[in-house]
Backbone as a printed PyTorch tensor [residue, N CA C, xyz], in Angstrom:
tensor([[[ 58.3970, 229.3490, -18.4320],
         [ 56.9710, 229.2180, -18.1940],
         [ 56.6770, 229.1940, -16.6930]],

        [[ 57.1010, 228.7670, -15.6390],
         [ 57.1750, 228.2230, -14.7640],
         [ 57.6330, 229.6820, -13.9570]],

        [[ 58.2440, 230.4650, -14.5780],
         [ 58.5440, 231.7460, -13.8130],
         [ 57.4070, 232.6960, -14.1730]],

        [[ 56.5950, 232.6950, -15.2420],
         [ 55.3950, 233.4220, -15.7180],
         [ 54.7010, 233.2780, -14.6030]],

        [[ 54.5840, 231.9670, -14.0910],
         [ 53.2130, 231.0000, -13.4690],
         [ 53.5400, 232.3180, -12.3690]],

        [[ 54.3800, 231.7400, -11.5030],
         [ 55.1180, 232.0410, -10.5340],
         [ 54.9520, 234.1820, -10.4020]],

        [[ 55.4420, 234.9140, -11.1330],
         [ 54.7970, 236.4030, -11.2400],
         [ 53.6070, 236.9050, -11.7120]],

        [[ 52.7280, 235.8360, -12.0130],
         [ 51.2750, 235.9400, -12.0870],
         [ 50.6270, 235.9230, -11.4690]],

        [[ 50.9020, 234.6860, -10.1130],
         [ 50.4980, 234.3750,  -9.2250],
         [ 50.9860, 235.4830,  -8.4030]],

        [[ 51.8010, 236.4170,  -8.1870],
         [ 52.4240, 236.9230,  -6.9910],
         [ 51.9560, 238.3730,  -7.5910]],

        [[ 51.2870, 238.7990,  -8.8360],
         [ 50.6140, 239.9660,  -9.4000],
         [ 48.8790, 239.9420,  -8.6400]],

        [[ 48.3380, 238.4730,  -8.9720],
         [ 47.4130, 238.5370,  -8.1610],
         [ 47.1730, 238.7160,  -6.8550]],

        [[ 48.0560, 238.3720,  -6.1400],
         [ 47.8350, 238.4400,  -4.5230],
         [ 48.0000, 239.6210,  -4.0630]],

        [[ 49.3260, 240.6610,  -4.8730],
         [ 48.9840, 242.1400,  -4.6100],
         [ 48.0970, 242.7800,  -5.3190]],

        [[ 47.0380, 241.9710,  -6.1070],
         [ 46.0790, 243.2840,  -6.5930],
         [ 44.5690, 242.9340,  -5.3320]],

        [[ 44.5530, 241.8550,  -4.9860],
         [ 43.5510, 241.5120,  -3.8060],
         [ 44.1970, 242.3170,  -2.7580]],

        [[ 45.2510, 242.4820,  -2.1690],
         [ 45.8050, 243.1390,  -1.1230],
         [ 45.5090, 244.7960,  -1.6050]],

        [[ 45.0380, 245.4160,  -2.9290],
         [ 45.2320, 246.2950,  -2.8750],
         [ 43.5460, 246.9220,  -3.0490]],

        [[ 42.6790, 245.8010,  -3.3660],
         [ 41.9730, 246.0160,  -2.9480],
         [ 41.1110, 246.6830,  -1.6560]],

        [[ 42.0230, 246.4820,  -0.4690],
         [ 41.7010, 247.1300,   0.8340],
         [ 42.7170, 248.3240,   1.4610]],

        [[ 43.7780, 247.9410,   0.4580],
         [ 44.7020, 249.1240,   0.8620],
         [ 44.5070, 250.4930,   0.4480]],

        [[ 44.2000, 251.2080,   1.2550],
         [ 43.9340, 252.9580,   0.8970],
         [ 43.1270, 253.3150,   2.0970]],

        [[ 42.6930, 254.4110,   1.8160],
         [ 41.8200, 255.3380,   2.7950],
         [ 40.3270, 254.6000,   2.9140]],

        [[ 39.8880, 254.8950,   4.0090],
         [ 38.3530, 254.3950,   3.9950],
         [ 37.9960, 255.2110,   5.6820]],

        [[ 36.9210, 255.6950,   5.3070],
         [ 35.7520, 256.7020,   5.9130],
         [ 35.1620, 255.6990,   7.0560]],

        [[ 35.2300, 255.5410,   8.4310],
         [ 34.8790, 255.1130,   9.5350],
         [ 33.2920, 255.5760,   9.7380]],

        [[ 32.4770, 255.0120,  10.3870],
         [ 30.9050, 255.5360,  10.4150],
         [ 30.4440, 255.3480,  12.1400]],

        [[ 30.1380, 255.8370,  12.4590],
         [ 29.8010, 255.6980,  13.6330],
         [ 28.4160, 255.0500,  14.1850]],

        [[ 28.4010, 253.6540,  14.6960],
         [ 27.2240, 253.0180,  14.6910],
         [ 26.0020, 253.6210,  15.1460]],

        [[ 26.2500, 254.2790,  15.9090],
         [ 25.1160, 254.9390,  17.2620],
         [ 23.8980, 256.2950,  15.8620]],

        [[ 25.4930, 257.3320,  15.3260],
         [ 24.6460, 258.1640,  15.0930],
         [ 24.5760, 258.3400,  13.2570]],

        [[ 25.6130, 257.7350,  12.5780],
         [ 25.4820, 257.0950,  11.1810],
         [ 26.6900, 258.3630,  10.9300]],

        [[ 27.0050, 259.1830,  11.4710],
         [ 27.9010, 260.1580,  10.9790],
         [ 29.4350, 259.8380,  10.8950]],

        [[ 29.7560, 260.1450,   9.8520],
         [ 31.4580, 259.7700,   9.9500],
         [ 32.1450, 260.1480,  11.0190]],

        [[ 33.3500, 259.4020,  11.2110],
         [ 34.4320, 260.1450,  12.3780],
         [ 35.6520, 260.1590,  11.8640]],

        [[ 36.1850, 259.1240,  11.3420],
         [ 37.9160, 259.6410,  10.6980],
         [ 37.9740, 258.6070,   9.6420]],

        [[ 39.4110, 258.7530,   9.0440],
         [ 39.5030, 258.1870,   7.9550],
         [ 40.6470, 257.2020,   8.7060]],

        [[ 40.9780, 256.0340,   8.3170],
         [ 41.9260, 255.4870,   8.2580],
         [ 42.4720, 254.6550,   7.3100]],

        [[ 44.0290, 254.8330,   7.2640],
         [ 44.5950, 254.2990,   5.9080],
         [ 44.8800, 252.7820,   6.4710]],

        [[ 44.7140, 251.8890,   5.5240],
         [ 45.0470, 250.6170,   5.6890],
         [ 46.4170, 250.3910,   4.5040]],

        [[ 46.9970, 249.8950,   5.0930],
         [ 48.9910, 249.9750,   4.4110],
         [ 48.8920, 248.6090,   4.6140]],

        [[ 49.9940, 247.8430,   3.8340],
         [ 50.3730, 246.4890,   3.9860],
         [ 52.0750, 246.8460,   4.6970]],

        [[ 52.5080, 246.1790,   5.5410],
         [ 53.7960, 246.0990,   6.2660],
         [ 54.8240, 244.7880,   5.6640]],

        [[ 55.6920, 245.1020,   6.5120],
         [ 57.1980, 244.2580,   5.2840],
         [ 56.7730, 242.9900,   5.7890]],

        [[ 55.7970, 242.6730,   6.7890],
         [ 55.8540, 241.4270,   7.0660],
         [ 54.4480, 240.5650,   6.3820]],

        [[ 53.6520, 241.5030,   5.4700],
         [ 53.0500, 240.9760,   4.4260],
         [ 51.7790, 240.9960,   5.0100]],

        [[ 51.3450, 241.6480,   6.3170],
         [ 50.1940, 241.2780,   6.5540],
         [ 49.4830, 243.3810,   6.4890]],

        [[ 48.6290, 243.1840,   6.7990],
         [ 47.6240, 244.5090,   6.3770],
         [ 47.4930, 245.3040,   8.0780]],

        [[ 47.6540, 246.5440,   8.1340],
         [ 47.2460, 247.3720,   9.6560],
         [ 46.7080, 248.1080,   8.4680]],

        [[ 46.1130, 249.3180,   9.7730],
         [ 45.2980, 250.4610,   9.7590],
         [ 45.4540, 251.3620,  10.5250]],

        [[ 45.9310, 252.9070,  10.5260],
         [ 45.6260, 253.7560,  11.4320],
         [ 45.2370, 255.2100,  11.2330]],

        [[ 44.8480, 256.0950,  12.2280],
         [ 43.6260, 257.0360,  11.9070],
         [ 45.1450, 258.0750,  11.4300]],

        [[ 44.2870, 258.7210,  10.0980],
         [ 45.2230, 259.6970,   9.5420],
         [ 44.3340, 261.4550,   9.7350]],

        [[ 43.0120, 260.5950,  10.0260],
         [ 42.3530, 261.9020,   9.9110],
         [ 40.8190, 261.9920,  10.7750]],

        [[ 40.7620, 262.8110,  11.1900],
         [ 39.3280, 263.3120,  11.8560],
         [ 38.1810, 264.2200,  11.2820]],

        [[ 36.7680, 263.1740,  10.6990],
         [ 35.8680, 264.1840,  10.2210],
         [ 34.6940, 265.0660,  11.1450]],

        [[ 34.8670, 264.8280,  12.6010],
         [ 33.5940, 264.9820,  13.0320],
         [ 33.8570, 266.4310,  13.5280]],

        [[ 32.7950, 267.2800,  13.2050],
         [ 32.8820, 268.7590,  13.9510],
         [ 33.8780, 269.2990,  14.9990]],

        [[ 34.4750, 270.1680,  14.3820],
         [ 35.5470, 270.7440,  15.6500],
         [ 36.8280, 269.6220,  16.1040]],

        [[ 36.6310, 268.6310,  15.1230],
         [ 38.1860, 267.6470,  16.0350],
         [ 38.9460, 268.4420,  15.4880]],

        [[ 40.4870, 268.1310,  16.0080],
         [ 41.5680, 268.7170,  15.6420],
         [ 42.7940, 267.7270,  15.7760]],

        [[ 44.2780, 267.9100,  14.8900],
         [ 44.6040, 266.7670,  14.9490],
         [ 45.2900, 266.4360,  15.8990]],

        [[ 45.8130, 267.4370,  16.8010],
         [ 46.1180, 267.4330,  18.1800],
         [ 45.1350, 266.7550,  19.2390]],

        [[ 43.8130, 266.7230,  19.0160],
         [ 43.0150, 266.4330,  19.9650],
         [ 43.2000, 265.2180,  20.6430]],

        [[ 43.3710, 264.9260,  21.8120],
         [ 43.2100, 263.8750,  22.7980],
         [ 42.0910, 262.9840,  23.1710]],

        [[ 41.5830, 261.7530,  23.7550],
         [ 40.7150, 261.1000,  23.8130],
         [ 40.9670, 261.5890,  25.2480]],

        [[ 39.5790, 262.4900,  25.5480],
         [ 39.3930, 262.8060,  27.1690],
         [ 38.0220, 261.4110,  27.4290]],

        [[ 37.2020, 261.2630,  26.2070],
         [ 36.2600, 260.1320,  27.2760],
         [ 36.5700, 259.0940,  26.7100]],

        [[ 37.9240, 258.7110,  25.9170],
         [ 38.7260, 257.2250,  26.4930],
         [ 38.2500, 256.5090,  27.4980]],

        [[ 38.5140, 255.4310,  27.9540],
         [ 38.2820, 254.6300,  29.0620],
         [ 40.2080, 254.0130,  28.9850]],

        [[ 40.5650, 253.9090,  30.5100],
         [ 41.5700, 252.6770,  30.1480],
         [ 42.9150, 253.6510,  29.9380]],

        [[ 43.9130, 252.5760,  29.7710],
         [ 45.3060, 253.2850,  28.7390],
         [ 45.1950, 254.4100,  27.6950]],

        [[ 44.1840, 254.6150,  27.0290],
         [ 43.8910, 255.2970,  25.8880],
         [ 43.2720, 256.8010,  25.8990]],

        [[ 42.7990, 257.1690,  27.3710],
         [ 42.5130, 258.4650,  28.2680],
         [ 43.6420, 259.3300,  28.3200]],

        [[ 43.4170, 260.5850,  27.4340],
         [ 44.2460, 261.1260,  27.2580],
         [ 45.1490, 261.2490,  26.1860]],

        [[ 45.0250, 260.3370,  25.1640],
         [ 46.5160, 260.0640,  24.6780],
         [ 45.5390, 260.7240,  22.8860]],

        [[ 46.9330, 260.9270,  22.4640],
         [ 46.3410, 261.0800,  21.1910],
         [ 45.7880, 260.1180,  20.3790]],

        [[ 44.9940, 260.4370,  19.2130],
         [ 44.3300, 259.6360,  18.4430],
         [ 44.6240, 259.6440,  17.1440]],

        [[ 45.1310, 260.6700,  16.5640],
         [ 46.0880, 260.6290,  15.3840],
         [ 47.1950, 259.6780,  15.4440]],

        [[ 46.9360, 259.0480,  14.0760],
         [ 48.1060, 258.0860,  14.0440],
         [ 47.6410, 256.6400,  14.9090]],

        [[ 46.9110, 256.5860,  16.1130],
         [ 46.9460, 255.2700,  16.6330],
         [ 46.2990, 254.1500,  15.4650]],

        [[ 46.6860, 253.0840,  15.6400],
         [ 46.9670, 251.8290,  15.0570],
         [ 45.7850, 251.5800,  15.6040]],

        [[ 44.4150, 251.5190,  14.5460],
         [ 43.4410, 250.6680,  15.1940],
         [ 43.0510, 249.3000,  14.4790]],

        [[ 43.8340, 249.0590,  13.5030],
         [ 43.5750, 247.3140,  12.5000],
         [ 45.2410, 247.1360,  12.8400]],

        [[ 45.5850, 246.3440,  13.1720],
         [ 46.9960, 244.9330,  13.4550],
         [ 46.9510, 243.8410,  12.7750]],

        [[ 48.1160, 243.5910,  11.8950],
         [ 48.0800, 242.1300,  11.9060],
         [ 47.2380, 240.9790,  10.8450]],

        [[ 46.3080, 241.6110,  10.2490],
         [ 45.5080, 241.3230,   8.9210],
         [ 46.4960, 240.1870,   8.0600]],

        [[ 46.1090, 238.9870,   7.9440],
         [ 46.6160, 237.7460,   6.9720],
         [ 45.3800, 237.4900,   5.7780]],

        [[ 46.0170, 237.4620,   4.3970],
         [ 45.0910, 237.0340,   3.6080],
         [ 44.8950, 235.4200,   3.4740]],

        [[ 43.2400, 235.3350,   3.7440],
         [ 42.7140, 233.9930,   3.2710],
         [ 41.5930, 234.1670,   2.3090]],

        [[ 41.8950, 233.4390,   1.3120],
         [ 40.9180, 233.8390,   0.5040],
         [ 40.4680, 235.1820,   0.1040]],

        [[ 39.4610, 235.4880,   0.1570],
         [ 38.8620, 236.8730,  -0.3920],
         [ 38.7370, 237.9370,   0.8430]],

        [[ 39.0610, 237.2290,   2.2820],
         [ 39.0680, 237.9790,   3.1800],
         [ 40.6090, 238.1360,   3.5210]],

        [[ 41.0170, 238.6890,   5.0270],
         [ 41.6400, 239.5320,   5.9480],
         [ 41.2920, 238.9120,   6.6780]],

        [[ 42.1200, 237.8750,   7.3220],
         [ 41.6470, 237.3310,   8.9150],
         [ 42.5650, 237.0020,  10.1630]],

        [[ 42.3960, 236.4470,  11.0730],
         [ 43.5790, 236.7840,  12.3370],
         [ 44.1610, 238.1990,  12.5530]],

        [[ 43.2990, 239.1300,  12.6440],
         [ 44.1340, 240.4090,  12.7910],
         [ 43.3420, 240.8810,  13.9370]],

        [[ 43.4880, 241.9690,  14.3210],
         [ 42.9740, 242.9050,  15.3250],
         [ 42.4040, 244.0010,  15.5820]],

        [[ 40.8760, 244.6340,  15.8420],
         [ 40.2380, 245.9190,  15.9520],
         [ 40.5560, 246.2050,  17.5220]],

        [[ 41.2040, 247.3810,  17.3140],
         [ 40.9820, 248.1680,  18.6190],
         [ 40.1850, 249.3870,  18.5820]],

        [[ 38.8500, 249.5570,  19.9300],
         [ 38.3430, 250.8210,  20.0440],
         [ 38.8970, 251.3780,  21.1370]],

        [[ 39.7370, 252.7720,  20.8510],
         [ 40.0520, 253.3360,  21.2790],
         [ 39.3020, 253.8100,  22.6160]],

        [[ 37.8630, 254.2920,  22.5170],
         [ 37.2470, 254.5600,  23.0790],
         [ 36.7960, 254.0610,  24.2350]],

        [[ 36.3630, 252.4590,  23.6300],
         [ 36.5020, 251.3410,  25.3820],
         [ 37.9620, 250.9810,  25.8080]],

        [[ 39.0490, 250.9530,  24.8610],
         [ 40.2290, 250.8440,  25.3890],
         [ 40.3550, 249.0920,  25.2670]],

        [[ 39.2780, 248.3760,  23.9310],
         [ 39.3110, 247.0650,  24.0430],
         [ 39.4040, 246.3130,  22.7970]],

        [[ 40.5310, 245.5730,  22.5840],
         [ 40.5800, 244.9980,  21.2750],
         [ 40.2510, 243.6340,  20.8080]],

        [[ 39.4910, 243.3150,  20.1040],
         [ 38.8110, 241.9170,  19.7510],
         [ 39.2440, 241.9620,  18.5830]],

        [[ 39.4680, 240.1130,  18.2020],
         [ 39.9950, 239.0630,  17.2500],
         [ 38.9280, 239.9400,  15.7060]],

        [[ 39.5200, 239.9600,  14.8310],
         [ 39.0600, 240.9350,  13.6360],
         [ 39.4730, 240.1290,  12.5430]],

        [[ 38.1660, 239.9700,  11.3790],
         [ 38.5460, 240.1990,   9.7670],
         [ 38.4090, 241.0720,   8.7210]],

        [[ 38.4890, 241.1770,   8.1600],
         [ 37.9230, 242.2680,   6.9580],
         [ 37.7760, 242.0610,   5.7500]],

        [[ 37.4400, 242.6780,   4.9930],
         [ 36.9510, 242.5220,   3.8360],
         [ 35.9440, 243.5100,   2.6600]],

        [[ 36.6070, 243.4430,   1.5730],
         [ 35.7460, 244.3550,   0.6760],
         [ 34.1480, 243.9200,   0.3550]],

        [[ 33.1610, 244.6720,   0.4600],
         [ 31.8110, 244.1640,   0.0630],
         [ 31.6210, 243.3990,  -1.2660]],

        [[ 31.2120, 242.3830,  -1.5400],
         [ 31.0910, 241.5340,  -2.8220],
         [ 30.2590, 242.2900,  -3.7840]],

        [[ 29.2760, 242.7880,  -3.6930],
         [ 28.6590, 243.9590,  -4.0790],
         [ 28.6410, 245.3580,  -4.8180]],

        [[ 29.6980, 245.4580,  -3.7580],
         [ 29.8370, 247.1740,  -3.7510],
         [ 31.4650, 247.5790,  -2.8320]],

        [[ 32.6370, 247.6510,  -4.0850],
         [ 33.5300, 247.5430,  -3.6600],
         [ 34.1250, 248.9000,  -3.2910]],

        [[ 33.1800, 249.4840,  -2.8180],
         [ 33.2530, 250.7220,  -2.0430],
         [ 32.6710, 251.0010,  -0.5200]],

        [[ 33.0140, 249.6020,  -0.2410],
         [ 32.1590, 249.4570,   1.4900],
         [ 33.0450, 248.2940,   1.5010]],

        [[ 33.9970, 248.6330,   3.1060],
         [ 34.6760, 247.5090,   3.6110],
         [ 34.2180, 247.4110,   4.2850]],

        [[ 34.2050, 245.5040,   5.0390],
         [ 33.3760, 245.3480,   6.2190],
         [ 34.6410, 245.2030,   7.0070]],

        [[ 33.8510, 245.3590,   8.2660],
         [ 35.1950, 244.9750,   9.5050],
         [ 34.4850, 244.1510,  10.5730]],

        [[ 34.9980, 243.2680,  10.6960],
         [ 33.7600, 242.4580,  12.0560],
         [ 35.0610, 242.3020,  13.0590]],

        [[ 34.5400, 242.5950,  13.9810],
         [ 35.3140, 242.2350,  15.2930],
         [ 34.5650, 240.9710,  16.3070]],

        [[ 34.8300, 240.2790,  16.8100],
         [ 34.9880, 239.3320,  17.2050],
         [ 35.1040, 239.0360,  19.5130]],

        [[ 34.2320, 238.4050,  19.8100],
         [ 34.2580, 238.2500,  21.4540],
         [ 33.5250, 237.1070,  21.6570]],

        [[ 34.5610, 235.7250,  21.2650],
         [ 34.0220, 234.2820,  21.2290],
         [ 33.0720, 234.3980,  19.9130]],

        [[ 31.6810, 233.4910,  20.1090],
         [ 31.0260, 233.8480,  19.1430],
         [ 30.1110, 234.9380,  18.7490]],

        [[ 30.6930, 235.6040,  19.0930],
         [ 29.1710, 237.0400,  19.2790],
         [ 30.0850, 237.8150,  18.2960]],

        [[ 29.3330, 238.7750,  17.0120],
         [ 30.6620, 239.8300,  16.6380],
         [ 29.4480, 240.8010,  16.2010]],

        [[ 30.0780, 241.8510,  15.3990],
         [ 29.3670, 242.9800,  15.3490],
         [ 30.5280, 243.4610,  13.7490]],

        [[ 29.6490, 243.5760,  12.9480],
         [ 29.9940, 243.9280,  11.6960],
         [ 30.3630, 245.6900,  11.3090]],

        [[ 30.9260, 246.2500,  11.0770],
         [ 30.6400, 247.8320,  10.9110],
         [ 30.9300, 247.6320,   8.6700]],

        [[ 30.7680, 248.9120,   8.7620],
         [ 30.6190, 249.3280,   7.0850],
         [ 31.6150, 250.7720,   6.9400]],

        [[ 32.7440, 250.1270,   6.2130],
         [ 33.6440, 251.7270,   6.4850],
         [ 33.7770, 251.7790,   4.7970]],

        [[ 33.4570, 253.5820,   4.5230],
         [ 33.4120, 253.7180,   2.7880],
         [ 34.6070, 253.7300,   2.5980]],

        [[ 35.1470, 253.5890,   0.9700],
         [ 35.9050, 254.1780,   0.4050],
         [ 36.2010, 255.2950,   0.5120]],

        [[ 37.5190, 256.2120,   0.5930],
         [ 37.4690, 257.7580,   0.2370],
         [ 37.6590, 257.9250,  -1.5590]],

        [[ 37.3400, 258.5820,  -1.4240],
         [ 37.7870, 259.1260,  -3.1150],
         [ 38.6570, 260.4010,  -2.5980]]])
């Protein structure tokens, strides 16, 4: 009985973890249009990353470079970079982990989480003391 308990409990925690694990559609705050997809994977050390597998916006390519980067990130490719780190489950969220924008070249304290709602919208809030800024990234199908 006690071993039931025990793989029941450890069935649930990977079906919440799998809740956020897969592809999801990035949106771009400014102009509402998508920009890439990134897969969110769980790692051997049990916690959740993210990185860009794909580019939707006109004319990218997967070779393409970040020329208006700012910082370390000028120049360098964008396929593949690691922009969620580090994700621990508490509760119904993803917390202590890390958003990096490539673009400012600046990474703030991050949680995440599936919409209670509409479990086809993950939120991602990033974090700078108390001030944060929420984004809305879809599901892919």
């Amino acid at each position: 009985m006690k071993y039931q308990f025990i793989f029941l409990m450890l069935t649930c925690i990977s079906a919440n973890a799998q809740e956020i694990v897969g592809k999801w559609i990035t949106v771009d705050d400014n102009t509402g249009k998508e920009k890439s997809v990134v897969e969110i994977y769980e790692k051997e050390d049990g916690k959740l990353y993210g990185k860009i597998i794909e580019f939707l916006e006109e004319g990218a390519q997967p070779d393409d470079t970040c020329e208006h980067c700012k910082g370390s990130m000028k120049g360098k490719k964008l396929m593949g970079f690691e922009v969620l780190s580090g994700f621990e489950k508490k509760g119904d969220k993803y917390e202590n982990g890390k958003v990096t924008d490539p673009e400012a070249d600046k990474t703030y304290d991050s949680k995440i989480w599936v919409d209670e709602d509409d479990a086809s919208i993950l939120k991602v809030r990033g974090y700078v003391s108390f001030i944060y800024r929420t984004q809305e990234w879809k599901r892919k199908k």
